[in-house]
Short mmCIF file of C-alpha atoms in Angstrom, two decimals:
data_model
loop_
_atom_site.label_atom_id
_atom_site.label_comp_id
_atom_site.label_asym_id
_atom_site.label_seq_id
_atom_site.Cartn_x
_atom_site.Cartn_y
_atom_site.Cartn_z
CA MET A 25 0.00 0.00 0.00
CA THR A 26 1.40 3.38 -1.01
CA THR A 27 1.12 6.53 1.02
CA PRO A 28 -0.40 9.42 -0.94
CA ALA A 29 1.59 12.61 -0.91
CA PRO A 30 0.23 14.54 2.06
CA SER A 31 -1.81 17.65 1.40
CA THR A 32 0.93 19.69 3.10
CA PHE A 33 3.58 18.38 0.68
CA SER A 34 4.53 20.91 -1.93
CA ARG A 35 6.75 21.43 -4.92
CA PRO A 36 7.45 24.88 -6.33
CA GLY A 37 5.05 25.99 -9.02
CA ILE A 38 2.66 23.01 -8.75
CA LEU A 39 -0.56 22.56 -6.80
CA PRO A 40 -0.77 19.48 -4.52
CA ASP A 41 -3.99 18.46 -6.30
CA THR A 42 -2.12 18.35 -9.61
CA MET A 43 0.49 16.02 -8.16
CA ALA A 44 -2.17 13.80 -6.59
CA ALA A 45 -4.03 13.56 -9.91
CA ALA A 46 -0.74 12.54 -11.55
CA GLY A 47 -0.44 9.63 -9.12
CA ILE A 48 2.63 11.04 -7.39
CA CYS A 49 2.93 9.53 -3.93
CA CYS A 50 5.39 8.87 -1.12
CA VAL A 51 6.96 5.41 -1.08
CA THR A 52 8.72 3.57 1.72
CA PRO A 53 11.92 1.56 1.11
CA ALA A 54 9.83 -1.63 0.96
CA GLU A 55 7.49 -0.12 -1.62
CA ALA A 56 10.41 1.26 -3.63
CA LEU A 57 12.01 -2.17 -3.64
CA ASP A 58 8.89 -3.53 -5.31
CA ARG A 59 8.67 -0.70 -7.84
CA VAL A 60 12.29 -0.07 -8.80
CA GLY A 61 14.25 -2.85 -7.11
CA GLN A 62 15.98 -0.48 -4.70
CA SER A 63 15.41 0.08 -0.99
CA VAL A 64 15.05 3.87 -0.98
CA SER A 65 12.41 6.36 0.06
CA GLY A 66 11.03 9.30 -1.85
CA LEU A 67 8.31 10.37 -4.26
CA TRP A 68 7.10 7.87 -6.83
CA ILE A 69 6.36 9.49 -10.19
CA PRO A 70 4.49 7.09 -12.49
CA TYR A 71 4.77 7.53 -16.26
CA PRO A 72 1.27 7.23 -17.77
CA GLY A 73 0.96 4.30 -20.17
CA VAL A 74 4.66 3.36 -20.00
CA ALA A 75 5.69 -0.18 -19.03
CA VAL A 76 9.05 -1.94 -19.24
CA ASP A 77 9.12 -5.75 -19.28
CA GLY A 78 5.50 -5.79 -18.15
CA GLN A 79 6.12 -3.51 -15.15
CA PRO A 80 4.77 0.05 -14.81
CA TYR A 81 7.59 2.51 -15.36
CA GLY A 82 8.33 5.45 -13.11
CA ARG A 83 11.07 7.27 -11.30
CA ILE A 84 11.60 8.08 -7.63
CA ARG A 85 12.63 11.53 -6.44
CA LEU A 86 14.91 10.54 -3.59
CA SER A 87 14.22 11.83 -0.10
CA LEU A 88 17.97 11.80 0.50
CA PRO A 89 19.87 12.60 -2.72
CA THR A 90 23.41 11.27 -2.94
CA GLY A 91 25.71 13.78 -4.58
CA ASP A 92 24.18 14.86 -7.88
CA ARG A 93 21.84 11.86 -7.93
CA LYS A 94 18.34 13.10 -7.13
CA TYR A 95 16.31 10.43 -8.95
CA THR A 96 16.43 6.69 -9.39
CA GLN A 97 14.60 4.07 -11.46
CA ARG A 98 14.65 0.35 -12.08
CA GLU A 99 17.98 -0.82 -13.47
CA ALA A 100 18.16 -1.10 -17.28
CA SER A 101 14.68 0.40 -17.67
CA GLY A 102 15.91 3.01 -20.13
CA ALA A 103 15.00 6.62 -20.80
CA HIS A 104 11.39 7.62 -21.42
CA ALA A 105 9.43 10.82 -21.99
CA TYR A 106 6.92 11.94 -19.38
CA VAL A 107 3.61 12.99 -20.97
CA PRO A 108 1.36 14.38 -18.20
CA GLU A 109 -2.17 13.01 -17.94
CA HIS A 110 -5.37 15.04 -17.56
CA PHE A 111 -4.20 17.83 -19.88
CA GLU A 112 -5.73 16.52 -23.10
CA HIS A 113 -7.14 19.98 -23.87
CA LEU A 114 -3.58 21.21 -24.48
CA ARG A 115 -2.72 18.67 -27.17
CA GLU A 116 -3.92 20.84 -30.04
CA GLN A 117 -1.63 23.72 -29.14
CA PRO A 118 0.86 24.42 -31.97
CA ASP A 119 3.80 24.66 -29.55
CA LEU A 120 5.25 21.76 -27.53
CA VAL A 121 7.73 22.44 -24.75
CA ILE A 122 10.34 19.77 -23.99
CA VAL A 123 11.65 20.38 -20.49
CA GLU A 124 13.91 18.56 -18.05
CA GLY A 125 11.92 16.84 -15.31
CA GLU A 126 8.41 15.66 -14.59
CA PHE A 127 7.62 18.42 -12.09
CA LYS A 128 8.53 21.14 -14.57
CA ALA A 129 6.33 19.56 -17.24
CA LEU A 130 3.44 19.39 -14.77
CA SER A 131 3.98 23.01 -13.74
CA LEU A 132 3.84 24.18 -17.36
CA CYS A 133 0.75 22.10 -18.13
CA GLU A 134 -0.94 23.48 -15.03
CA ALA A 135 -0.22 26.95 -16.43
CA GLY A 136 -1.95 25.98 -19.69
CA ILE A 137 1.25 25.33 -21.66
CA ARG A 138 1.65 22.04 -23.52
CA ALA A 139 4.75 20.27 -22.22
CA VAL A 140 6.52 16.92 -22.05
CA GLY A 141 9.25 16.06 -19.55
CA ILE A 142 12.56 14.27 -20.14
CA GLY A 143 14.94 12.84 -17.56
CA GLY A 144 17.83 15.20 -18.34
CA VAL A 145 18.92 17.81 -20.85
CA THR A 146 20.62 15.12 -22.95
CA SER A 147 17.76 12.61 -22.70
CA ALA A 148 15.40 13.71 -25.48
CA LEU A 149 16.91 11.26 -27.96
CA GLU A 150 18.11 7.67 -27.84
CA ARG A 151 20.00 5.20 -29.99
CA PRO A 152 18.12 2.11 -31.21
CA ALA A 153 18.86 -0.76 -28.82
CA ASP A 154 19.32 -3.15 -31.76
CA ASN A 155 21.64 -0.77 -33.65
CA PRO A 156 23.82 1.34 -31.32
CA GLY A 157 25.70 2.80 -34.27
CA ALA A 158 22.57 4.31 -35.81
CA PRO A 159 21.74 8.01 -35.47
CA ARG A 160 19.90 9.03 -32.32
CA ARG A 161 16.15 9.37 -32.56
CA LEU A 162 13.39 10.88 -30.42
CA LEU A 163 12.33 8.91 -27.36
CA PHE A 164 9.44 6.62 -28.31
CA GLU A 165 6.85 8.41 -26.16
CA LEU A 166 7.91 11.80 -27.48
CA ALA A 167 7.87 10.65 -31.10
CA ASP A 168 4.48 9.00 -30.58
CA HIS A 169 3.03 12.14 -29.01
CA LEU A 170 4.22 14.30 -31.90
CA ALA A 171 2.94 11.80 -34.46
CA ARG A 172 -0.53 11.92 -32.91
CA TRP A 173 -0.59 15.64 -32.19
CA PRO A 174 1.94 17.38 -34.46
CA ALA A 175 3.50 20.63 -33.32
CA LYS A 176 4.50 23.56 -35.49
CA ARG A 177 7.23 24.51 -33.04
CA VAL A 178 9.20 22.54 -30.45
CA LEU A 179 10.47 24.65 -27.56
CA PHE A 180 13.51 23.14 -25.86
CA LEU A 181 13.63 24.66 -22.39
CA GLY A 182 16.48 24.26 -19.93
CA ASP A 183 17.28 25.74 -16.55
CA SER A 184 18.95 29.14 -16.36
CA ASP A 185 22.40 27.53 -16.10
CA THR A 186 22.06 25.76 -19.46
CA ALA A 187 23.18 29.03 -21.05
CA PHE A 188 26.65 27.83 -20.06
CA SER A 189 26.14 24.16 -20.94
CA MET A 190 27.68 22.65 -24.07
CA ALA A 191 25.69 19.46 -23.42
CA PHE A 192 22.46 21.46 -23.76
CA ALA A 193 23.72 23.09 -26.96
CA HIS A 194 24.66 19.71 -28.45
CA GLU A 195 21.21 18.30 -27.61
CA ALA A 196 19.49 21.33 -29.13
CA VAL A 197 21.34 20.77 -32.39
CA ALA A 198 20.47 17.06 -32.33
CA LEU A 199 16.82 17.89 -31.68
CA ALA A 200 16.72 20.37 -34.56
CA ARG A 201 17.82 17.60 -36.93
CA VAL A 202 14.97 15.26 -35.96
CA ALA A 203 12.17 17.70 -35.05
CA THR A 204 11.51 18.65 -38.67
CA PRO A 205 9.01 19.67 -40.02
CA ALA A 206 8.51 21.44 -36.69
CA SER A 207 10.94 24.27 -36.02
CA LEU A 208 13.02 24.26 -32.83
CA ILE A 209 13.37 27.35 -30.66
CA LEU A 210 15.15 27.93 -27.37
CA PRO A 211 13.31 30.08 -24.81
CA ARG A 212 15.72 31.10 -22.05
CA ILE A 213 15.43 31.66 -18.31
CA PRO A 214 17.72 34.56 -17.36
CA ILE A 215 20.13 34.03 -14.49
CA SER A 216 18.38 36.89 -12.69
CA LEU A 217 15.39 34.58 -12.12
CA PRO A 218 15.18 31.29 -10.20
CA LYS A 219 16.82 28.29 -11.85
CA GLY A 220 13.96 26.14 -13.17
CA ILE A 221 10.66 26.99 -14.85
CA ASP A 222 8.68 25.63 -11.89
CA ASP A 223 10.74 27.89 -9.60
CA VAL A 224 10.05 30.82 -11.93
CA ARG A 225 6.33 30.11 -11.80
CA GLU A 226 6.45 29.93 -8.01
CA HIS A 227 8.36 33.23 -7.97
CA LEU A 228 6.12 35.12 -10.41
CA GLY A 229 2.86 33.46 -9.40
CA ASN A 230 0.26 31.62 -11.44
CA GLY A 231 -1.21 34.70 -13.01
CA PRO A 232 -0.67 37.47 -15.55
CA GLU A 233 2.92 38.17 -14.51
CA PHE A 234 4.08 34.65 -15.35
CA THR A 235 1.95 34.56 -18.52
CA ALA A 236 3.44 37.84 -19.74
CA TRP A 237 6.99 36.75 -18.90
CA TRP A 238 6.54 33.44 -20.74
CA ALA A 239 5.14 35.22 -23.82
CA ARG A 240 8.25 37.44 -23.90
CA ALA A 241 10.58 34.46 -23.44
CA VAL A 242 8.97 32.68 -26.38
CA ALA A 243 9.00 35.80 -28.55
CA ASP A 244 12.71 36.31 -27.84
CA ALA A 245 13.64 32.64 -28.32
CA VAL A 246 16.39 31.81 -30.79
CA GLU A 247 15.57 29.32 -33.53
CA VAL A 248 17.94 26.46 -34.30
CA SER A 249 17.24 25.62 -37.93
CA TYR A 250 17.67 22.22 -39.55
CA TRP A 251 20.34 23.63 -41.85
CA ASP A 252 22.23 25.24 -38.97
CA ALA A 253 22.20 21.84 -37.28
CA GLU A 254 23.45 20.09 -40.42
CA VAL A 255 26.31 22.57 -40.84
CA TRP A 256 27.26 22.28 -37.16
CA ALA A 257 27.19 18.48 -37.30
CA SER A 258 29.30 18.47 -40.46
CA ARG A 259 31.89 20.69 -38.80
CA ARG A 260 32.04 18.34 -35.80
CA VAL A 261 32.67 15.35 -38.07
CA THR A 262 35.39 17.28 -39.94
CA ALA A 263 37.03 18.39 -36.67
CA ARG A 264 37.04 14.83 -35.33
CA SER A 265 38.54 13.52 -38.59
CA GLU A 266 41.31 16.10 -38.40
CA GLU A 267 42.02 15.16 -34.77
CA HIS A 268 42.40 11.49 -35.74
CA THR A 269 44.68 12.22 -38.69
CA SER A 270 46.92 14.78 -36.99
#
């Protein structure tokens, strides 16, 4: 038996009712052992409609993070996209935000913005398990969502510190190559605001101030075109070839 997240539990920028509707709940070490094969405690975040080897997939936000490790999941269960439930009315929006983390995706959806969560800024794409040498492709759940409800624009949103992250830049370029025919744009959180979009929403409030700020962020977003991505990728291949021959 799981213990529902108490009504006093909170995450920045998300209502407790939203988390409860998403099935997020506290788990004991015994319950976590059953769900992810690890004796830890934290918040269980189920991924709607996702199963691995016949078992429901989800991640646990650890009560006691170890170093940089804040989340855990069943071993060898792979990377998956988190598509929030109960926000079907947002599916027809022409923009889709890809954001790091389930809580941030929920916060955006709660604000009326269509969003899907990924496990990390370099987790939007994967290599085919049966062909590791093949080009990376969109996570299955993300590709499936876009196939059912196409977007005109994909917004790749990172935390404020991703302005200094080459890993984020590399993933943006990779996304631009596979997002076509949708265009890819990069709305930014300035370092003058809290780090994550859920923190920004908590800071600005769930009202006109956040809505106006988000509209400006989207309007000012830089587009990463398919051709820019192709040129950048070609230069990387050339640079690597020169390194190997020098």
